CSV table of C-alpha atoms and ligand atoms in Angstrom, one decimal:
chain,number,residue,atom,x,y,z
A,1,MET,CA,-32.6,-101.2,13.0
A,2,SER,CA,-33.4,-103.5,15.9
A,3,ILE,CA,-33.5,-107.2,15.4
A,4,ILE,CA,-37.3,-107.3,16.1
A,5,ALA,CA,-37.8,-104.6,13.4
A,6,GLU,CA,-35.7,-106.6,11.0
A,7,ASN,CA,-37.7,-109.8,11.7
A,8,LEU,CA,-41.0,-107.9,11.3
A,9,GLN,CA,-39.8,-106.8,7.9
A,10,ALA,CA,-38.9,-110.3,6.9
A,11,VAL,CA,-42.3,-111.7,8.1
A,12,GLU,CA,-44.0,-108.9,6.3
A,13,ALA,CA,-42.3,-109.9,3.1
A,14,THR,CA,-43.3,-113.5,3.6
A,15,ILE,CA,-46.9,-112.6,4.2
A,16,ALA,CA,-47.0,-110.2,1.2
A,17,GLY,CA,-45.4,-113.0,-1.0
A,18,ALA,CA,-48.0,-115.6,0.2
A,19,ALA,CA,-50.8,-113.1,-0.3
A,20,GLN,CA,-49.7,-112.5,-3.9
A,21,ALA,CA,-49.3,-116.2,-4.6
A,22,ALA,CA,-52.9,-116.7,-3.2
A,23,ASN,CA,-54.2,-113.8,-5.3
A,24,ARG,CA,-55.4,-112.1,-2.1
A,25,PRO,CA,-55.0,-108.5,-1.1
A,26,ARG,CA,-52.3,-108.0,1.6
A,27,SER,CA,-54.9,-106.1,3.6
A,28,SER,CA,-57.0,-109.3,4.1
A,29,ILE,CA,-54.4,-110.7,6.4
A,30,GLN,CA,-53.7,-109.4,9.9
A,31,LEU,CA,-50.3,-110.1,11.5
A,32,LEU,CA,-50.7,-111.0,15.2
A,33,ALA,CA,-47.3,-110.8,17.0
A,34,VAL,CA,-47.2,-113.5,19.6
A,35,SER,CA,-45.2,-112.1,22.5
A,36,LYS,CA,-45.6,-114.8,25.1
A,37,THR,CA,-42.4,-115.3,27.2
A,38,PHE,CA,-41.0,-112.0,25.9
A,39,PRO,CA,-40.8,-108.9,28.0
A,40,ALA,CA,-42.8,-105.6,27.6
A,41,GLU,CA,-39.7,-104.1,26.1
A,42,ALA,CA,-39.9,-106.5,23.1
A,43,VAL,CA,-43.6,-105.5,22.6
A,44,LEU,CA,-42.6,-101.8,22.7
A,45,GLU,CA,-39.8,-102.4,20.2
A,46,ALA,CA,-42.3,-104.1,17.9
A,47,MET,CA,-44.8,-101.2,18.4
A,48,ALA,CA,-42.0,-98.7,17.5
A,49,ALA,CA,-41.7,-100.7,14.2
A,50,GLY,CA,-45.4,-100.3,13.5
A,51,GLN,CA,-46.9,-103.5,15.0
A,52,GLN,CA,-50.2,-103.1,16.8
A,53,ALA,CA,-51.7,-106.5,17.6
A,54,PHE,CA,-50.2,-108.9,20.1
A,55,GLY,CA,-51.1,-112.4,21.2
A,56,GLU,CA,-50.5,-113.8,24.7
A,57,ASN,CA,-51.1,-117.3,26.2
A,58,TYR,CA,-50.4,-117.0,29.9
A,59,LEU,CA,-52.8,-114.8,31.8
A,60,GLN,CA,-50.7,-113.3,34.6
A,61,GLU,CA,-47.8,-112.7,32.3
A,62,ALA,CA,-50.1,-111.0,29.8
A,63,LEU,CA,-51.8,-108.8,32.4
A,64,ASP,CA,-48.5,-107.5,33.7
A,65,LYS,CA,-47.3,-106.8,30.2
A,66,ILE,CA,-50.5,-105.1,29.1
A,67,ASP,CA,-50.2,-102.8,32.1
A,68,LEU,CA,-46.5,-102.0,31.5
A,69,VAL,CA,-47.1,-101.3,27.8
A,70,ALA,CA,-50.0,-99.0,28.6
A,71,ARG,CA,-47.9,-97.0,31.0
A,72,ALA,CA,-45.0,-96.8,28.6
A,73,GLN,CA,-47.1,-95.8,25.6
A,74,PRO,CA,-50.1,-94.0,27.1
A,75,GLY,CA,-51.3,-92.5,23.8
A,76,VAL,CA,-50.9,-95.7,21.7
A,77,ALA,CA,-53.4,-98.5,22.0
A,78,ALA,CA,-52.1,-101.9,21.4
A,79,GLU,CA,-54.6,-104.6,20.6
A,80,TRP,CA,-54.4,-107.7,22.8
A,81,HIS,CA,-55.5,-111.2,21.8
A,82,PHE,CA,-55.7,-114.1,24.2
A,83,ILE,CA,-54.6,-117.3,22.5
A,84,GLY,CA,-53.9,-119.7,25.3
A,85,PRO,CA,-56.0,-122.3,27.1
A,86,ILE,CA,-58.7,-120.8,29.3
A,87,GLN,CA,-59.5,-122.0,32.8
A,88,SER,CA,-63.1,-121.1,33.8
A,89,ASN,CA,-62.0,-119.3,37.0
A,90,LYS,CA,-59.8,-116.9,34.8
A,91,THR,CA,-62.5,-115.6,32.4
A,92,ARG,CA,-63.1,-112.3,34.2
A,93,PRO,CA,-59.7,-110.7,33.7
A,94,ILE,CA,-59.6,-112.1,30.1
A,95,ALA,CA,-63.0,-110.5,29.4
A,96,ALA,CA,-61.8,-107.2,30.8
A,97,SER,CA,-58.3,-106.9,29.3
A,98,PHE,CA,-58.4,-108.4,25.8
A,99,GLN,CA,-60.1,-107.3,22.6
A,100,TRP,CA,-60.0,-110.8,21.1
A,101,VAL,CA,-60.1,-114.4,22.4
A,102,HIS,CA,-59.1,-117.1,19.9
A,103,THR,CA,-59.4,-120.2,22.1
A,104,VAL,CA,-63.1,-120.7,23.0
A,105,GLU,CA,-63.7,-124.4,23.0
A,106,ARG,CA,-66.6,-124.9,25.4
A,107,LEU,CA,-70.0,-123.1,25.8
A,108,LYS,CA,-69.5,-122.6,29.5
A,109,ILE,CA,-66.3,-120.5,28.9
A,110,ALA,CA,-68.1,-118.4,26.3
A,111,GLN,CA,-71.1,-117.8,28.6
A,112,ARG,CA,-68.7,-116.6,31.4
A,113,LEU,CA,-66.8,-114.3,29.0
A,114,SER,CA,-70.1,-112.8,27.8
A,115,GLU,CA,-71.4,-112.3,31.3
A,116,GLN,CA,-68.2,-110.8,32.5
A,117,ARG,CA,-67.4,-108.6,29.6
A,118,PRO,CA,-67.5,-104.9,30.8
A,119,PRO,CA,-70.4,-103.4,28.7
A,120,GLU,CA,-68.5,-100.2,28.1
A,121,LEU,CA,-65.9,-102.1,26.1
A,122,GLY,CA,-68.3,-103.4,23.5
A,123,PRO,CA,-68.5,-107.0,22.4
A,124,LEU,CA,-65.5,-109.2,22.8
A,125,ASN,CA,-64.3,-110.7,19.5
A,126,VAL,CA,-64.0,-114.5,19.7
A,127,CYS,CA,-63.0,-117.5,17.6
A,128,ILE,CA,-63.9,-121.1,18.3
A,129,GLN,CA,-60.8,-123.2,18.5
A,130,VAL,CA,-61.3,-126.4,16.5
A,131,ASN,CA,-59.3,-129.6,16.8
A,132,ILE,CA,-58.6,-130.4,13.2
A,133,SER,CA,-55.8,-132.9,14.0
A,134,GLY,CA,-57.9,-135.5,15.8
A,135,GLU,CA,-56.5,-137.4,18.7
A,136,ALA,CA,-53.0,-136.1,18.5
A,137,SER,CA,-54.1,-132.7,19.8
A,138,LYS,CA,-56.0,-132.2,23.0
A,139,SER,CA,-57.3,-128.6,22.7
A,140,GLY,CA,-60.1,-127.4,20.6
A,141,ALA,CA,-63.7,-128.3,20.0
A,142,HIS,CA,-64.3,-131.5,18.1
A,143,GLU,CA,-65.0,-130.8,14.4
A,144,ASP,CA,-68.4,-132.4,14.7
A,145,GLU,CA,-69.3,-130.4,17.7
A,146,ALA,CA,-68.0,-127.0,16.5
A,147,PRO,CA,-71.1,-126.1,14.4
A,148,GLU,CA,-73.5,-126.3,17.4
A,149,LEU,CA,-71.0,-124.6,19.7
A,150,ALA,CA,-70.6,-121.8,17.1
A,151,ARG,CA,-74.4,-121.3,16.8
A,152,GLN,CA,-74.7,-121.0,20.6
A,153,VAL,CA,-71.8,-118.7,21.0
A,154,ALA,CA,-73.2,-116.5,18.2
A,155,GLN,CA,-76.3,-115.9,20.4
A,156,LEU,CA,-74.3,-114.5,23.4
A,157,PRO,CA,-75.0,-110.8,23.8
A,158,ASN,CA,-71.5,-109.5,24.7
A,159,LEU,CA,-69.5,-111.7,22.4
A,160,ARG,CA,-69.0,-111.2,18.6
A,161,LEU,CA,-68.3,-114.6,17.0
A,162,ARG,CA,-65.7,-113.8,14.3
A,163,GLY,CA,-64.6,-117.2,13.1
A,164,LEU,CA,-62.5,-120.3,13.7
A,165,MET,CA,-59.0,-120.9,15.0
A,166,ALA,CA,-56.8,-124.0,14.8
A,167,ILE,CA,-53.3,-125.2,15.8
A,168,PRO,CA,-52.6,-128.2,13.6
A,169,GLU,CA,-50.0,-130.7,14.4
A,170,PRO,CA,-46.6,-129.4,13.2
A,171,GLU,CA,-45.8,-130.6,9.7
A,172,THR,CA,-42.9,-129.7,7.5
A,173,ASP,CA,-44.4,-130.8,4.2
A,174,PRO,CA,-46.3,-127.8,2.8
A,175,ALA,CA,-48.9,-130.1,1.2
A,176,LEU,CA,-49.8,-131.6,4.6
A,177,GLN,CA,-49.8,-128.1,6.2
A,178,ARG,CA,-52.3,-127.0,3.6
A,179,ALA,CA,-54.5,-130.0,4.0
A,180,ALA,CA,-55.0,-129.3,7.7
A,181,PHE,CA,-55.8,-125.6,7.1
A,182,ALA,CA,-58.1,-126.5,4.2
A,183,ARG,CA,-60.2,-128.5,6.7
A,184,LEU,CA,-60.7,-125.4,8.9
A,185,ARG,CA,-61.5,-123.3,5.9
A,186,ALA,CA,-64.1,-125.9,4.7
A,187,LEU,CA,-65.7,-126.0,8.2
A,188,ALA,CA,-65.9,-122.2,8.2
A,189,GLU,CA,-67.6,-122.3,4.8
A,190,ARG,CA,-70.2,-124.8,6.0
A,191,LEU,CA,-71.0,-122.5,9.0
A,192,ARG,CA,-71.3,-119.5,6.7
A,193,ALA,CA,-73.6,-121.5,4.4
A,194,GLY,CA,-75.6,-122.2,7.6
A,195,GLY,CA,-76.1,-118.5,8.2
A,196,LEU,CA,-73.3,-117.5,10.5
A,197,ALA,CA,-71.5,-114.3,9.6
A,198,LEU,CA,-67.8,-115.3,10.0
A,199,ASP,CA,-65.0,-113.2,8.7
A,200,THR,CA,-62.0,-114.7,10.5
A,201,LEU,CA,-59.7,-117.8,10.1
A,202,SER,CA,-57.0,-117.6,12.7
A,203,MET,CA,-54.4,-120.1,11.5
A,204,GLY,CA,-50.7,-120.2,10.6
A,205,MET,CA,-47.6,-119.7,12.8
A,206,SER,CA,-43.9,-119.1,12.1
A,207,GLY,CA,-43.4,-122.5,10.5
A,208,ASP,CA,-46.5,-122.6,8.3
A,209,MET,CA,-47.8,-119.1,7.6
A,210,GLN,CA,-47.5,-119.4,3.8
A,211,ALA,CA,-49.6,-122.6,3.7
A,212,ALA,CA,-52.2,-120.9,6.0
A,213,ILE,CA,-52.4,-117.8,3.8
A,214,LEU,CA,-52.8,-120.0,0.7
A,215,GLU,CA,-55.8,-121.6,2.4
A,216,GLY,CA,-57.4,-118.3,3.5
A,217,ALA,CA,-56.0,-117.3,6.9
A,218,THR,CA,-57.1,-113.9,7.9
A,219,ILE,CA,-55.0,-113.8,11.1
A,220,VAL,CA,-51.6,-115.4,11.3
A,221,ARG,CA,-50.2,-115.8,14.8
A,222,ILE,CA,-46.4,-115.3,14.6
A,223,GLY,CA,-44.1,-115.6,17.6
A,224,SER,CA,-40.5,-116.9,17.1
A,225,ALA,CA,-40.1,-115.5,13.6
A,226,ILE,CA,-40.5,-112.0,15.2
A,227,PHE,CA,-39.1,-112.3,18.7
A,228,GLY,CA,-36.7,-115.2,18.4
A,229,ALA,CA,-36.7,-118.6,20.1
A,230,ARG,CA,-38.6,-118.9,23.3
A,231,HIS,CA,-37.0,-120.1,26.6
A,232,TYR,CA,-39.4,-121.4,29.1
A,233,GLU,CA,-38.6,-121.2,32.8
B,1,LIG,C1,-46.9,-119.7,20.7
B,1,LIG,C2,-48.1,-119.7,19.8
B,1,LIG,C3,-48.0,-119.2,18.5
B,1,LIG,C4,-46.7,-118.7,17.8
B,1,LIG,O1,-45.9,-119.8,17.5
B,1,LIG,P1,-44.5,-119.6,16.7
B,1,LIG,O2,-44.3,-120.9,16.1
B,1,LIG,O3,-43.5,-119.1,17.6
B,1,LIG,O4,-44.8,-118.6,15.6
B,1,LIG,C5,-49.2,-119.1,17.7
B,1,LIG,N1,-50.3,-119.5,18.2
B,1,LIG,C6,-50.5,-120.0,19.4
B,1,LIG,C7,-51.8,-120.5,19.9
B,1,LIG,C8,-49.3,-120.2,20.2
B,1,LIG,O5,-49.5,-120.7,21.4
């Protein structure tokens, strides 16, 4: 078995264990394999092991990889999620090449994604990225501004607002990890009570997926636990 297949098995066991501890069905949690900085071969290896959904942060790298994977596996559709910061002049290729965008933090970006989404692809699934760690983190909509942003995004014709996403400050203490995720969950519950049909909490990475699942994560975004340590150029 390849190392990626072994790692996927170990991550699967962790997710299943956390789901059981949380009294949730395993099927309520989607594993997003974060393949940034790793080559198309790594994605193909993960696909051979049964993984279907992949997350990417850097647009050009992602577009090249999506193309290589599609050529290598013409019959098998991978699902691509954009999870990196979005510059407004890069929305068109994102709208055309991804099924999901997790990192909407401004209305202007959402409007552009909606306008530029090719209609034949159907609505683009989006999450609002929320800054739940305060000043320490620079990305994400402010918690107080997220409800209004969510209401506006939900109105855009070619987007489907699915839920909220957060990247809390790294913490090793599981109680502190859970406290941050609980804030995102509470915010999503307030938005639901206000009438928005949200079904997604994108939260939890290699170091805190158990805490995220205990707090209701429906998508965990896992990179290094699957593909190994990243080396940036
Ligand atoms: C890189 C990245 C991940 C994966 O992080 P790991 O710690 O390697 O699991 C998840 N989410 C986002 C937004 C990322 O940028």
